[in-house]
GROMACS .gro file of C-alpha atoms in nm:
model
  479
    1MET     CA    1   4.521   4.569  13.611
    2PRO     CA    2   4.230   4.815  13.689
    3ALA     CA    3   3.917   4.776  13.495
    4LEU     CA    4   3.841   5.028  13.211
    5LEU     CA    5   3.585   5.249  13.372
    6ASP     CA    6   3.433   4.945  13.535
    7ALA     CA    7   3.353   4.798  13.188
    8THR     CA    8   3.160   4.466  13.171
    9ASP     CA    9   3.296   4.170  12.976
   10SER     CA   10   3.057   4.232  12.702
   11GLN     CA   11   3.163   4.605  12.673
   12MET     CA   12   3.525   4.477  12.658
   13ALA     CA   13   3.433   4.237  12.380
   14ILE     CA   14   3.258   4.512  12.185
   15LEU     CA   15   3.566   4.731  12.223
   16ALA     CA   16   3.785   4.446  12.090
   17ASP     CA   17   3.548   4.411  11.795
   18LEU     CA   18   3.560   4.780  11.740
   19VAL     CA   19   3.944   4.788  11.732
   20GLU     CA   20   3.958   4.501  11.489
   21GLY     CA   21   3.696   4.658  11.268
   22LEU     CA   22   3.868   4.989  11.259
   23GLU     CA   23   4.200   4.822  11.183
   24ALA     CA   24   4.036   4.654  10.887
   25ALA     CA   25   3.865   4.976  10.776
   26GLU     CA   26   4.198   5.173  10.790
   27LYS     CA   27   4.354   4.912  10.549
   28THR     CA   28   4.056   4.941  10.318
   29LEU     CA   29   4.070   5.321  10.326
   30SER     CA   30   4.443   5.307  10.248
   31SER     CA   31   4.376   5.070   9.957
   32MET     CA   32   4.102   5.298   9.826
   33GLN     CA   33   4.317   5.605   9.844
   34ALA     CA   34   4.594   5.424   9.656
   35ALA     CA   35   4.334   5.327   9.389
   36ARG     CA   36   4.227   5.684   9.365
   37ASP     CA   37   4.597   5.806   9.325
   38GLY     CA   38   4.633   5.553   9.048
   39LEU     CA   39   4.337   5.690   8.858
   40LEU     CA   40   4.454   6.053   8.916
   41ALA     CA   41   4.801   5.954   8.783
   42MET     CA   42   4.639   5.795   8.471
   43ALA     CA   43   4.438   6.122   8.414
   44GLY     CA   44   4.756   6.320   8.433
   45ARG     CA   45   4.932   6.085   8.186
   46LEU     CA   46   4.627   6.090   7.958
   47ALA     CA   47   4.656   6.473   7.943
   48VAL     CA   48   5.027   6.473   7.868
   49ASP     CA   49   4.969   6.209   7.593
   50ILE     CA   50   4.693   6.410   7.433
   51ALA     CA   51   4.917   6.732   7.433
   52ARG     CA   52   5.212   6.537   7.303
   53GLN     CA   53   5.002   6.389   7.018
   54ALA     CA   54   4.871   6.739   6.925
   55ARG     CA   55   5.215   6.895   6.980
   56HIS     CA   56   5.085   7.150   7.216
   57PRO     CA   57   5.344   7.432   7.264
   58ASP     CA   58   5.252   7.489   7.630
   59GLY     CA   59   5.402   7.149   7.768
   60ALA     CA   60   5.061   7.001   7.836
   61ASP     CA   61   4.964   7.279   8.081
   62MET     CA   62   4.627   7.351   7.915
   63ALA     CA   63   4.553   6.989   7.857
   64ILE     CA   64   4.606   6.914   8.231
   65ARG     CA   65   4.388   7.205   8.333
   66THR     CA   66   4.101   7.074   8.096
   67VAL     CA   67   4.128   6.721   8.241
   68ALA     CA   68   4.129   6.860   8.599
   69ALA     CA   69   3.837   7.088   8.537
   70GLU     CA   70   3.640   6.788   8.397
   71ILE     CA   71   3.718   6.577   8.710
   72GLY     CA   72   3.658   6.869   8.946
   73ALA     CA   73   3.326   6.944   8.794
   74ALA     CA   74   3.215   6.583   8.834
   75GLN     CA   75   3.335   6.570   9.203
   76ARG     CA   76   3.213   6.927   9.289
   77VAL     CA   77   3.583   7.007   9.376
   78SER     CA   78   3.810   7.299   9.265
   79ASP     CA   79   3.996   7.214   8.950
   80ARG     CA   80   4.305   7.355   9.126
   81THR     CA   81   4.267   7.097   9.398
   82ILE     CA   82   4.229   6.829   9.140
   83GLU     CA   83   4.537   6.942   8.951
   84ARG     CA   84   4.744   6.938   9.271
   85ARG     CA   85   4.614   6.594   9.355
   86MET     CA   86   4.701   6.472   9.000
   87SER     CA   87   5.051   6.604   9.044
   88ASP     CA   88   5.107   6.441   9.386
   89ALA     CA   89   4.958   6.110   9.260
   90SER     CA   90   5.182   6.099   8.956
   91TRP     CA   91   5.492   6.172   9.173
   92LEU     CA   92   5.391   5.876   9.395
   93VAL     CA   93   5.275   5.625   9.132
   94GLU     CA   94   5.560   5.692   8.879
   95ARG     CA   95   5.861   5.767   9.102
   96PHE     CA   96   5.783   5.538   9.398
   97PRO     CA   97   5.567   5.256   9.266
   98ALA     CA   98   5.669   5.023   9.544
   99VAL     CA   99   5.534   5.266   9.803
  100TRP     CA  100   5.209   5.303   9.600
  101GLU     CA  101   5.174   4.925   9.587
  102ALA     CA  102   5.242   4.883   9.962
  103GLN     CA  103   4.972   5.140  10.033
  104GLY     CA  104   4.729   4.955   9.798
  105ALA     CA  105   4.795   4.638   9.984
  106GLY     CA  106   4.722   4.800  10.322
  107ARG     CA  107   5.084   4.760  10.444
  108VAL     CA  108   5.120   5.140  10.493
  109SER     CA  109   4.880   5.431  10.519
  110ALA     CA  110   4.851   5.738  10.296
  111ALA     CA  111   5.031   5.933  10.582
  112HIS     CA  112   5.324   5.687  10.582
  113ALA     CA  113   5.355   5.718  10.194
  114ARG     CA  114   5.364   6.104  10.214
  115VAL     CA  115   5.647   6.090  10.467
  116ILE     CA  116   5.845   5.836  10.257
  117VAL     CA  117   5.796   6.038   9.938
  118GLU     CA  118   5.884   6.363  10.098
  119ALA     CA  119   6.208   6.211  10.238
  120GLY     CA  120   6.306   6.066   9.893
  121ALA     CA  121   6.191   6.351   9.685
  122HIS     CA  122   6.545   6.455   9.585
  123LEU     CA  123   6.660   6.118   9.475
  124ASP     CA  124   6.692   6.136   9.104
  125ASP     CA  125   6.828   5.790   9.029
  126ALA     CA  126   6.556   5.531   8.977
  127ASP     CA  127   6.768   5.246   9.130
  128ASP     CA  128   6.838   5.462   9.439
  129ARG     CA  129   6.465   5.541   9.469
  130SER     CA  130   6.378   5.174   9.451
  131ARG     CA  131   6.633   5.062   9.716
  132PHE     CA  132   6.530   5.358   9.940
  133ALA     CA  133   6.164   5.273   9.896
  134ALA     CA  134   6.204   4.906   9.978
  135GLU     CA  135   6.383   4.984  10.307
  136ALA     CA  136   6.149   5.272  10.400
  137ILE     CA  137   5.840   5.047  10.360
  138GLU     CA  138   5.989   4.795  10.603
  139VAL     CA  139   6.045   5.059  10.845
  140ALA     CA  140   5.696   5.221  10.799
  141ALA     CA  141   5.522   4.877  10.845
  142ALA     CA  142   5.610   4.873  11.206
  143GLU     CA  143   5.597   5.236  11.316
  144SER     CA  144   5.365   5.546  11.306
  145PRO     CA  145   5.422   5.814  11.047
  146ASN     CA  146   5.562   6.070  11.293
  147ARG     CA  147   5.816   5.809  11.421
  148ILE     CA  148   5.952   5.714  11.081
  149ARG     CA  149   6.008   6.063  10.959
  150ARG     CA  150   6.372   6.089  11.097
  151LEU     CA  151   6.444   5.723  11.008
  152VAL     CA  152   6.347   5.754  10.649
  153ARG     CA  153   6.540   6.083  10.615
  154ARG     CA  154   6.848   5.900  10.747
  155LEU     CA  155   6.785   5.625  10.476
  156ALA     CA  156   6.727   5.883  10.206
  157ASP     CA  157   7.064   6.044  10.294
  158ARG     CA  158   7.257   5.728  10.220
  159PHE     CA  159   7.132   5.754   9.864
  160GLN     CA  160   7.192   6.130   9.806
  161GLU     CA  161   7.437   6.227   9.535
  162ARG     CA  162   7.475   6.564   9.688
  163THR     CA  163   7.611   6.603  10.037
  164LEU     CA  164   7.421   6.771  10.315
  165VAL     CA  165   7.681   7.044  10.310
  166GLU     CA  166   7.606   7.122   9.947
  167ARG     CA  167   7.229   7.100   9.992
  168HIS     CA  168   7.239   7.313  10.317
  169ARG     CA  169   7.442   7.580  10.139
  170ASP     CA  170   7.173   7.604   9.867
  171ALA     CA  171   6.884   7.601  10.125
  172ARG     CA  172   7.031   7.886  10.320
  173GLU     CA  173   6.985   8.105  10.014
  174LEU     CA  174   6.608   8.047  10.056
  175ARG     CA  175   6.594   8.198  10.407
  176ARG     CA  176   6.335   8.460  10.451
  177VAL     CA  177   6.060   8.613  10.669
  178TRP     CA  178   5.708   8.659  10.562
  179VAL     CA  179   5.363   8.785  10.672
  180THR     CA  180   5.027   8.638  10.612
  181ASP     CA  181   4.717   8.851  10.681
  182LEU     CA  182   4.432   8.691  10.885
  183GLU     CA  183   4.075   8.779  10.982
  184ASP     CA  184   3.980   9.005  11.279
  185GLY     CA  185   4.284   9.228  11.250
  186MET     CA  186   4.542   8.946  11.294
  187ALA     CA  187   4.838   8.837  11.105
  188GLU     CA  188   5.104   8.555  11.097
  189LEU     CA  189   5.474   8.609  11.092
  190GLY     CA  190   5.668   8.326  10.947
  191ALA     CA  191   6.048   8.270  10.917
  192ARG     CA  192   6.260   8.010  10.724
  193GLY     CA  193   6.632   7.965  10.826
  194PRO     CA  194   6.894   7.718  10.951
  195ALA     CA  195   6.735   7.472  11.195
  196ALA     CA  196   6.979   7.534  11.464
  197LEU     CA  197   6.896   7.911  11.470
  198VAL     CA  198   6.518   7.860  11.445
  199HIS     CA  199   6.499   7.609  11.716
  200GLY     CA  200   6.737   7.817  11.938
  201MET     CA  201   6.500   8.124  11.894
  202TYR     CA  202   6.198   7.913  11.984
  203ASP     CA  203   6.371   7.761  12.290
  204ARG     CA  204   6.475   8.099  12.420
  205LEU     CA  205   6.110   8.231  12.385
  206SER     CA  206   5.989   7.917  12.556
  207GLN     CA  207   6.238   7.959  12.856
  208MET     CA  208   6.128   8.329  12.890
  209ALA     CA  209   5.758   8.235  12.874
  210HIS     CA  210   5.789   7.974  13.137
  211ALA     CA  211   5.998   8.210  13.360
  212VAL     CA  212   5.721   8.472  13.333
  213ARG     CA  213   5.456   8.218  13.426
  214GLU     CA  214   5.653   8.113  13.731
  215GLU     CA  215   5.688   8.476  13.838
  216ASN     CA  216   5.313   8.523  13.787
  217ALA     CA  217   5.246   8.209  14.013
  218ARG     CA  218   5.460   8.359  14.288
  219ALA     CA  219   5.277   8.690  14.257
  220ARG     CA  220   4.940   8.510  14.304
  221ARG     CA  221   5.031   8.355  14.632
  222PRO     CA  222   4.831   8.475  14.939
  223GLU     CA  223   5.142   8.605  15.114
  224ALA     CA  224   5.223   8.831  14.811
  225ALA     CA  225   5.171   9.195  14.868
  226GLU     CA  226   4.957   9.241  14.562
  227SER     CA  227   4.776   8.977  14.364
  228ILE     CA  228   4.862   9.016  14.000
  229LEU     CA  229   4.637   8.813  13.770
  230ASP     CA  230   4.818   8.731  13.446
  231GLU     CA  231   4.637   8.438  13.288
  232ARG     CA  232   4.829   8.433  12.957
  233THR     CA  233   4.915   8.087  12.822
  234VAL     CA  234   5.267   7.991  12.727
  235ASP     CA  235   5.181   8.031  12.363
  236GLN     CA  236   5.046   8.380  12.414
  237LEU     CA  237   5.356   8.473  12.618
  238ARG     CA  238   5.584   8.346  12.351
  239ALA     CA  239   5.398   8.567  12.094
  240ASP     CA  240   5.418   8.866  12.331
  241LEU     CA  241   5.779   8.819  12.408
  242LEU     CA  242   5.869   8.788  12.035
  243ALA     CA  243   5.708   9.124  11.970
  244ASP     CA  244   5.904   9.279  12.255
  245LEU     CA  245   6.236   9.134  12.129
  246VAL     CA  246   6.178   9.239  11.765
  247LEU     CA  247   6.049   9.575  11.831
  248THR     CA  248   6.260   9.690  12.131
  249GLY     CA  249   6.565   9.450  12.119
  250ALA     CA  250   6.492   9.325  12.476
  251PRO     CA  251   6.206   9.168  12.663
  252ALA     CA  252   6.123   9.518  12.792
  253GLY     CA  253   5.752   9.466  12.875
  254HIS     CA  254   5.810   9.136  13.075
  255ASP     CA  255   6.152   9.137  13.233
  256SER     CA  256   6.201   9.124  13.613
  257GLU     CA  257   6.371   9.401  13.806
  258GLU     CA  258   6.692   9.174  13.816
  259GLY     CA  259   6.688   9.140  13.436
  260LEU     CA  260   6.658   8.762  13.461
  261LEU     CA  261   6.496   8.711  13.114
  262SER     CA  262   6.779   8.887  12.942
  263GLU     CA  263   7.021   8.631  13.091
  264LEU     CA  264   6.848   8.337  12.939
  265ARG     CA  265   7.025   8.172  12.648
  266ALA     CA  266   6.901   7.946  12.377
  267ARG     CA  267   6.951   7.572  12.412
  268VAL     CA  268   6.962   7.319  12.138
  269GLU     CA  269   7.048   6.946  12.155
  270VAL     CA  270   7.280   6.827  11.872
  271THR     CA  271   7.376   6.459  11.804
  272VAL     CA  272   7.730   6.481  11.640
  273PRO     CA  273   7.890   6.166  11.495
  274VAL     CA  274   8.247   6.150  11.601
  275LEU     CA  275   8.393   6.146  11.262
  276THR     CA  276   8.228   6.475  11.196
  277LEU     CA  277   8.419   6.634  11.486
  278MET     CA  278   8.751   6.467  11.408
  279HIS     CA  279   9.008   6.646  11.190
  280GLY     CA  280   8.772   6.916  11.074
  281GLU     CA  281   9.047   7.100  10.897
  282ARG     CA  282   9.165   6.780  10.735
  283MET     CA  283   8.821   6.707  10.589
  284ARG     CA  284   8.814   7.035  10.400
  285GLY     CA  285   9.083   6.899  10.171
  286GLU     CA  286   8.912   6.567  10.108
  287GLN     CA  287   8.602   6.467   9.938
  288GLU     CA  288   8.287   6.591  10.100
  289GLY     CA  289   8.118   6.324  10.314
  290THR     CA  290   8.425   6.100  10.359
  291MET     CA  291   8.754   6.077  10.560
  292ASP     CA  292   9.006   5.810  10.454
  293GLY     CA  293   8.720   5.667  10.250
  294ALA     CA  294   8.498   5.626  10.569
  295PRO     CA  295   8.149   5.779  10.556
  296ILE     CA  296   8.104   6.113  10.737
  297LEU     CA  297   7.752   6.143  10.859
  298ALA     CA  298   7.523   6.431  10.920
  299ALA     CA  299   7.474   6.570  11.273
  300GLU     CA  300   7.107   6.587  11.391
  301LEU     CA  301   6.922   6.852  11.585
  302ASP     CA  302   6.689   6.703  11.860
  303GLY     CA  303   6.773   6.367  11.704
  304MET     CA  304   6.550   6.435  11.411
  305ILE     CA  305   6.659   6.722  11.189
  306PRO     CA  306   6.987   6.687  11.001
  307ILE     CA  307   7.225   6.987  11.018
  308ASP     CA  308   7.543   7.050  10.830
  309PRO     CA  309   7.889   6.940  10.983
  310ALA     CA  310   8.029   7.298  10.999
  311THR     CA  311   7.740   7.415  11.215
  312ALA     CA  312   7.757   7.100  11.435
  313ARG     CA  313   8.139   7.153  11.497
  314ARG     CA  314   8.086   7.522  11.591
  315LEU     CA  315   7.799   7.416  11.835
  316ALA     CA  316   8.009   7.138  11.991
  317GLY     CA  317   8.315   7.362  12.026
  318ALA     CA  318   8.119   7.625  12.216
  319ALA     CA  319   7.920   7.375  12.444
  320SER     CA  320   8.004   7.388  12.802
  321GLY     CA  321   7.967   7.003  12.821
  322TRP     CA  322   7.851   6.736  12.593
  323ASP     CA  323   7.750   6.373  12.624
  324ARG     CA  324   7.949   6.074  12.476
  325VAL     CA  325   7.726   5.787  12.357
  326LEU     CA  326   7.916   5.464  12.344
  327THR     CA  327   7.771   5.190  12.114
  328HIS     CA  328   7.867   4.827  12.041
  329PRO     CA  329   8.091   4.836  11.725
  330ILE     CA  330   7.908   4.544  11.552
  331SER     CA  331   7.547   4.555  11.667
  332GLY     CA  332   7.517   4.935  11.734
  333ALA     CA  333   7.345   4.868  12.057
  334LEU     CA  334   7.383   5.148  12.331
  335LEU     CA  335   7.644   5.046  12.584
  336ALA     CA  336   7.684   5.363  12.793
  337VAL     CA  337   7.668   5.745  12.814
  338ASP     CA  338   7.914   5.951  12.992
  339ARG     CA  339   8.009   6.320  12.998
  340TYR     CA  340   8.316   6.537  13.057
  341ARG     CA  341   8.109   6.719  13.311
  342PRO     CA  342   7.911   6.444  13.481
  343SER     CA  343   7.558   6.504  13.606
  344GLU     CA  344   7.225   6.307  13.579
  345ASP     CA  345   7.407   6.007  13.419
  346LEU     CA  346   7.103   5.787  13.419
  347ARG     CA  347   6.870   6.054  13.264
  348ARG     CA  348   7.116   6.105  12.982
  349HIS     CA  349   7.146   5.731  12.933
  350LEU     CA  350   6.771   5.689  12.898
  351ARG     CA  351   6.740   5.990  12.673
  352ALA     CA  352   7.004   5.861  12.446
  353ARG     CA  353   6.841   5.506  12.443
  354ASP     CA  354   6.481   5.593  12.399
  355GLN     CA  355   6.504   5.906  12.188
  356ARG     CA  356   6.126   5.970  12.224
  357CYS     CA  357   5.815   5.869  12.423
  358ARG     CA  358   5.805   5.487  12.442
  359PHE     CA  359   5.432   5.451  12.403
  360PRO     CA  360   5.355   5.290  12.055
  361GLY     CA  361   5.316   5.554  11.792
  362CYS     CA  362   5.425   5.852  12.007
  363GLY     CA  363   5.721   6.059  11.894
  364LEU     CA  364   5.753   6.327  12.156
  365ALA     CA  365   6.120   6.419  12.216
  366PRO     CA  366   6.263   6.271  12.541
  367ARG     CA  367   6.349   6.615  12.690
  368LYS     CA  368   5.975   6.681  12.700
  369CYS     CA  369   5.901   6.355  12.864
  370ASP     CA  370   5.879   6.206  13.216
  371LEU     CA  371   6.112   5.920  13.342
  372ASP     CA  372   5.889   5.646  13.487
  373HIS     CA  373   5.949   5.325  13.668
  374ASN     CA  374   5.791   5.024  13.492
  375HIS     CA  375   5.756   4.868  13.832
  376ASP     CA  376   5.663   5.117  14.090
  377ALA     CA  377   5.954   5.236  14.307
  378ALA     CA  378   5.704   5.238  14.605
  379LEU     CA  379   5.648   4.865  14.547
  380GLY     CA  380   6.020   4.794  14.528
  381GLY     CA  381   6.092   4.875  14.166
  382GLU     CA  382   6.459   4.959  14.116
  383THR     CA  383   6.574   5.296  13.982
  384ALA     CA  384   6.780   5.157  13.707
  385HIS     CA  385   6.795   5.165  13.326
  386ASP     CA  386   6.619   4.837  13.299
  387ASN     CA  387   6.323   4.954  13.498
  388LEU     CA  388   6.284   5.307  13.356
  389ALA     CA  389   6.158   5.452  13.033
  390THR     CA  390   6.065   5.794  12.896
  391PHE     CA  391   5.695   5.863  12.864
  392CYS     CA  392   5.521   6.190  12.769
  393ARG     CA  393   5.281   6.321  13.034
  394ARG     CA  394   4.974   6.195  12.842
  395HIS     CA  395   5.101   5.831  12.832
  396HIS     CA  396   5.260   5.845  13.165
  397MET     CA  397   4.907   5.914  13.302
  398LEU     CA  398   4.755   5.650  13.079
  399LYS     CA  399   4.999   5.393  13.221
  400HIS     CA  400   4.900   5.462  13.575
  401HIS     CA  401   4.540   5.529  13.544
  402SER     CA  402   4.414   5.284  13.284
  403PRO     CA  403   4.438   4.920  13.220
  404TRP     CA  404   4.721   4.964  12.987
  405HIS     CA  405   5.019   4.761  13.123
  406VAL     CA  406   5.392   4.756  13.021
  407GLU     CA  407   5.675   4.512  13.094
  408GLN     CA  408   6.048   4.588  13.008
  409GLY     CA  409   6.269   4.324  12.854
  410PRO     CA  410   6.642   4.326  12.768
  411GLY     CA  411   6.772   4.608  12.566
  412GLY     CA  412   6.495   4.847  12.677
  413VAL     CA  413   6.230   4.657  12.471
  414LEU     CA  414   5.876   4.739  12.612
  415GLU     CA  415   5.586   4.511  12.577
  416TRP     CA  416   5.254   4.687  12.621
  417THR     CA  417   4.923   4.509  12.683
  418SER     CA  418   4.616   4.695  12.594
  419PRO     CA  419   4.273   4.674  12.778
  420THR     CA  420   4.145   4.429  12.516
  421GLY     CA  421   4.452   4.202  12.570
  422ARG     CA  422   4.642   4.299  12.256
  423THR     CA  423   5.025   4.328  12.285
  424TYR     CA  424   5.245   4.583  12.116
  425ILE     CA  425   5.624   4.572  12.113
  426ASP     CA  426   5.807   4.904  12.123
  427ARG     CA  427   6.181   4.887  12.065
  428PRO     CA  428   6.428   5.166  12.118
  429PRO     CA  429   6.496   5.326  11.777
  430PRO     CA  430   6.834   5.250  11.624
  431PRO     CA  431   7.096   5.514  11.740
  432HIS     CA  432   7.244   5.758  11.489
  433THR     CA  433   7.535   5.524  11.440
  434VAL     CA  434   7.718   5.286  11.205
  435THR     CA  435   7.875   4.952  11.305
  436PHE     CA  436   8.190   4.782  11.197
  437ALA     CA  437   8.205   4.509  10.945
  438GLU     CA  438   8.489   4.258  11.002
  439GLU     CA  439   8.679   4.415  10.720
  440PRO     CA  440   8.517   4.735  10.598
  441PRO     CA  441   8.570   4.763  10.220
  442TRP     CA  442   8.687   5.126  10.259
  443SER     CA  443   8.969   5.037  10.510
  444PRO     CA  444   9.321   5.148  10.404
  445ALA     CA  445   9.516   4.856  10.277
  446GLY     CA  446   9.604   4.620  10.561
  447THR     CA  447   9.450   4.827  10.835
  448THR     CA  448   9.081   4.805  10.952
  449PHE     CA  449   8.907   5.125  11.051
  450THR     CA  450   8.884   4.980  11.407
  451GLN     CA  451   9.250   4.947  11.436
  452ALA     CA  452   9.336   5.278  11.283
  453HIS     CA  453   9.090   5.489  11.494
  454ARG     CA  454   9.006   5.308  11.820
  455SER     CA  455   9.274   5.483  12.008
  456ALA     CA  456   9.118   5.819  11.919
  457VAL     CA  457   8.751   5.717  11.931
  458GLY     CA  458   8.711   5.460  12.199
  459TRP     CA  459   8.423   5.217  12.127
  460ARG     CA  460   8.329   5.334  11.793
  461ALA     CA  461   8.031   5.272  11.584
  462CYS     CA  462   8.025   5.209  11.218
  463ARG     CA  463   7.780   4.996  11.013
  464ALA     CA  464   7.921   4.850  10.697
  465PRO     CA  465   7.841   5.047  10.383
  466ASN     CA  466   7.553   4.904  10.176
  467GLN     CA  467   7.599   4.754   9.828
  468THR     CA  468   7.615   5.094   9.669
  469GLY     CA  469   7.907   5.191   9.894
  470ARG     CA  470   7.725   5.452  10.095
  471GLY     CA  471   7.760   5.420  10.462
  472LEU     CA  472   7.485   5.424  10.729
  473PRO     CA  473   7.450   5.674  11.012
  474VAL     CA  474   7.703   5.725  11.337
  475THR     CA  475   7.641   5.758  11.699
  476PRO     CA  476   7.797   6.068  11.862
  477SER     CA  477   8.101   6.011  12.075
  478ALA     CA  478   8.379   6.222  12.207
  479PRO     CA  479   8.713   6.173  12.043
   0.00000   0.00000   0.00000
């Protein structure tokens, strides 16, 4: 491996000590933040007890304000800030005590705890919260906060009493657009709406912005008749194109003479479990979330954001082509990816397997990543799934131009070795799938789900429901 900026042995030893010291400091910091949350929760509880004892008619509002003002004055912090911290701390300590304890022990950070609590915020049953927290802590102990977000959301959905369809129907009622005034004559325009639409709008703006940048690059070439200097960034172009589209209905100020921008259409990537697609009409007459007693799982946008089944079916029906991801019916491991309109088979396989950049802690989506040979193709490395992985550009460059080294093992497992000699194992995340038990408890009498549906599904995925009877997630596959 190349040396780290020609570092000496003593400098590398110092780096190793710094890494170890920072690791210990982070655990101590997490423990101290948990201790602070415990004290803030106690302060909130004290205010409620005082108000209850005095039978305050305001539901302890003034008592909480009084206590927050006392703490804020002592810490030279706004009492509103302290009141918000008290509320957040009470939510964590009282509703998710296991997460709080794990943070206090340094197993997870405050950032991990926030992600877990946000994902399980709508779980009303204490037993469900406890089981969810126990599983989420195990996931968080091995991954970064940005990576666990979608995993703990999937976990939380297993314990939801209300289906995603019901929750999405209510959430749609909150769609809106708003303006926030800023300094220097600027303002922000915000929008809240269905994820598929919002991501589609952003994607179309991005495609247009990149098309304008490419056109500008061609115009700057020496052989071009006139040199047009347009140095706007992609972010600036997105903003300008949004203004064009909203105010004129078309990219009037940016489109080419051929009208190429107007021809661009939004793209979204949706992972749709096969049971969500099958017998859509039939499902309307059955209990939400099941079919023949089998769990019907939410589709996912970009592999991260759950979307309702009705939207997923409409998108799948209108797609010009879509991938089928085949998984092992017991282990859930990825077997193959194919498509009704084949192209770039290997790229699709790796995107389905890796689901994000494969450097430890990075969560960038695979469509924004490079495919890289673990062993250089110029040195005989094979262009195959067991010698390729998805890396974002930052970590792609790090792999090639620093002492970081990676080896790929069976099943796409990567073993990274750092400049100080530490090793980090990065495993492909579990696919959005369920796997079969030998005899699923929800099978029709005398017939397993495998027997009943294999002819329609092919190699199907289905993990046995947990003890509460709720099923785990499903990998998309064409019927």
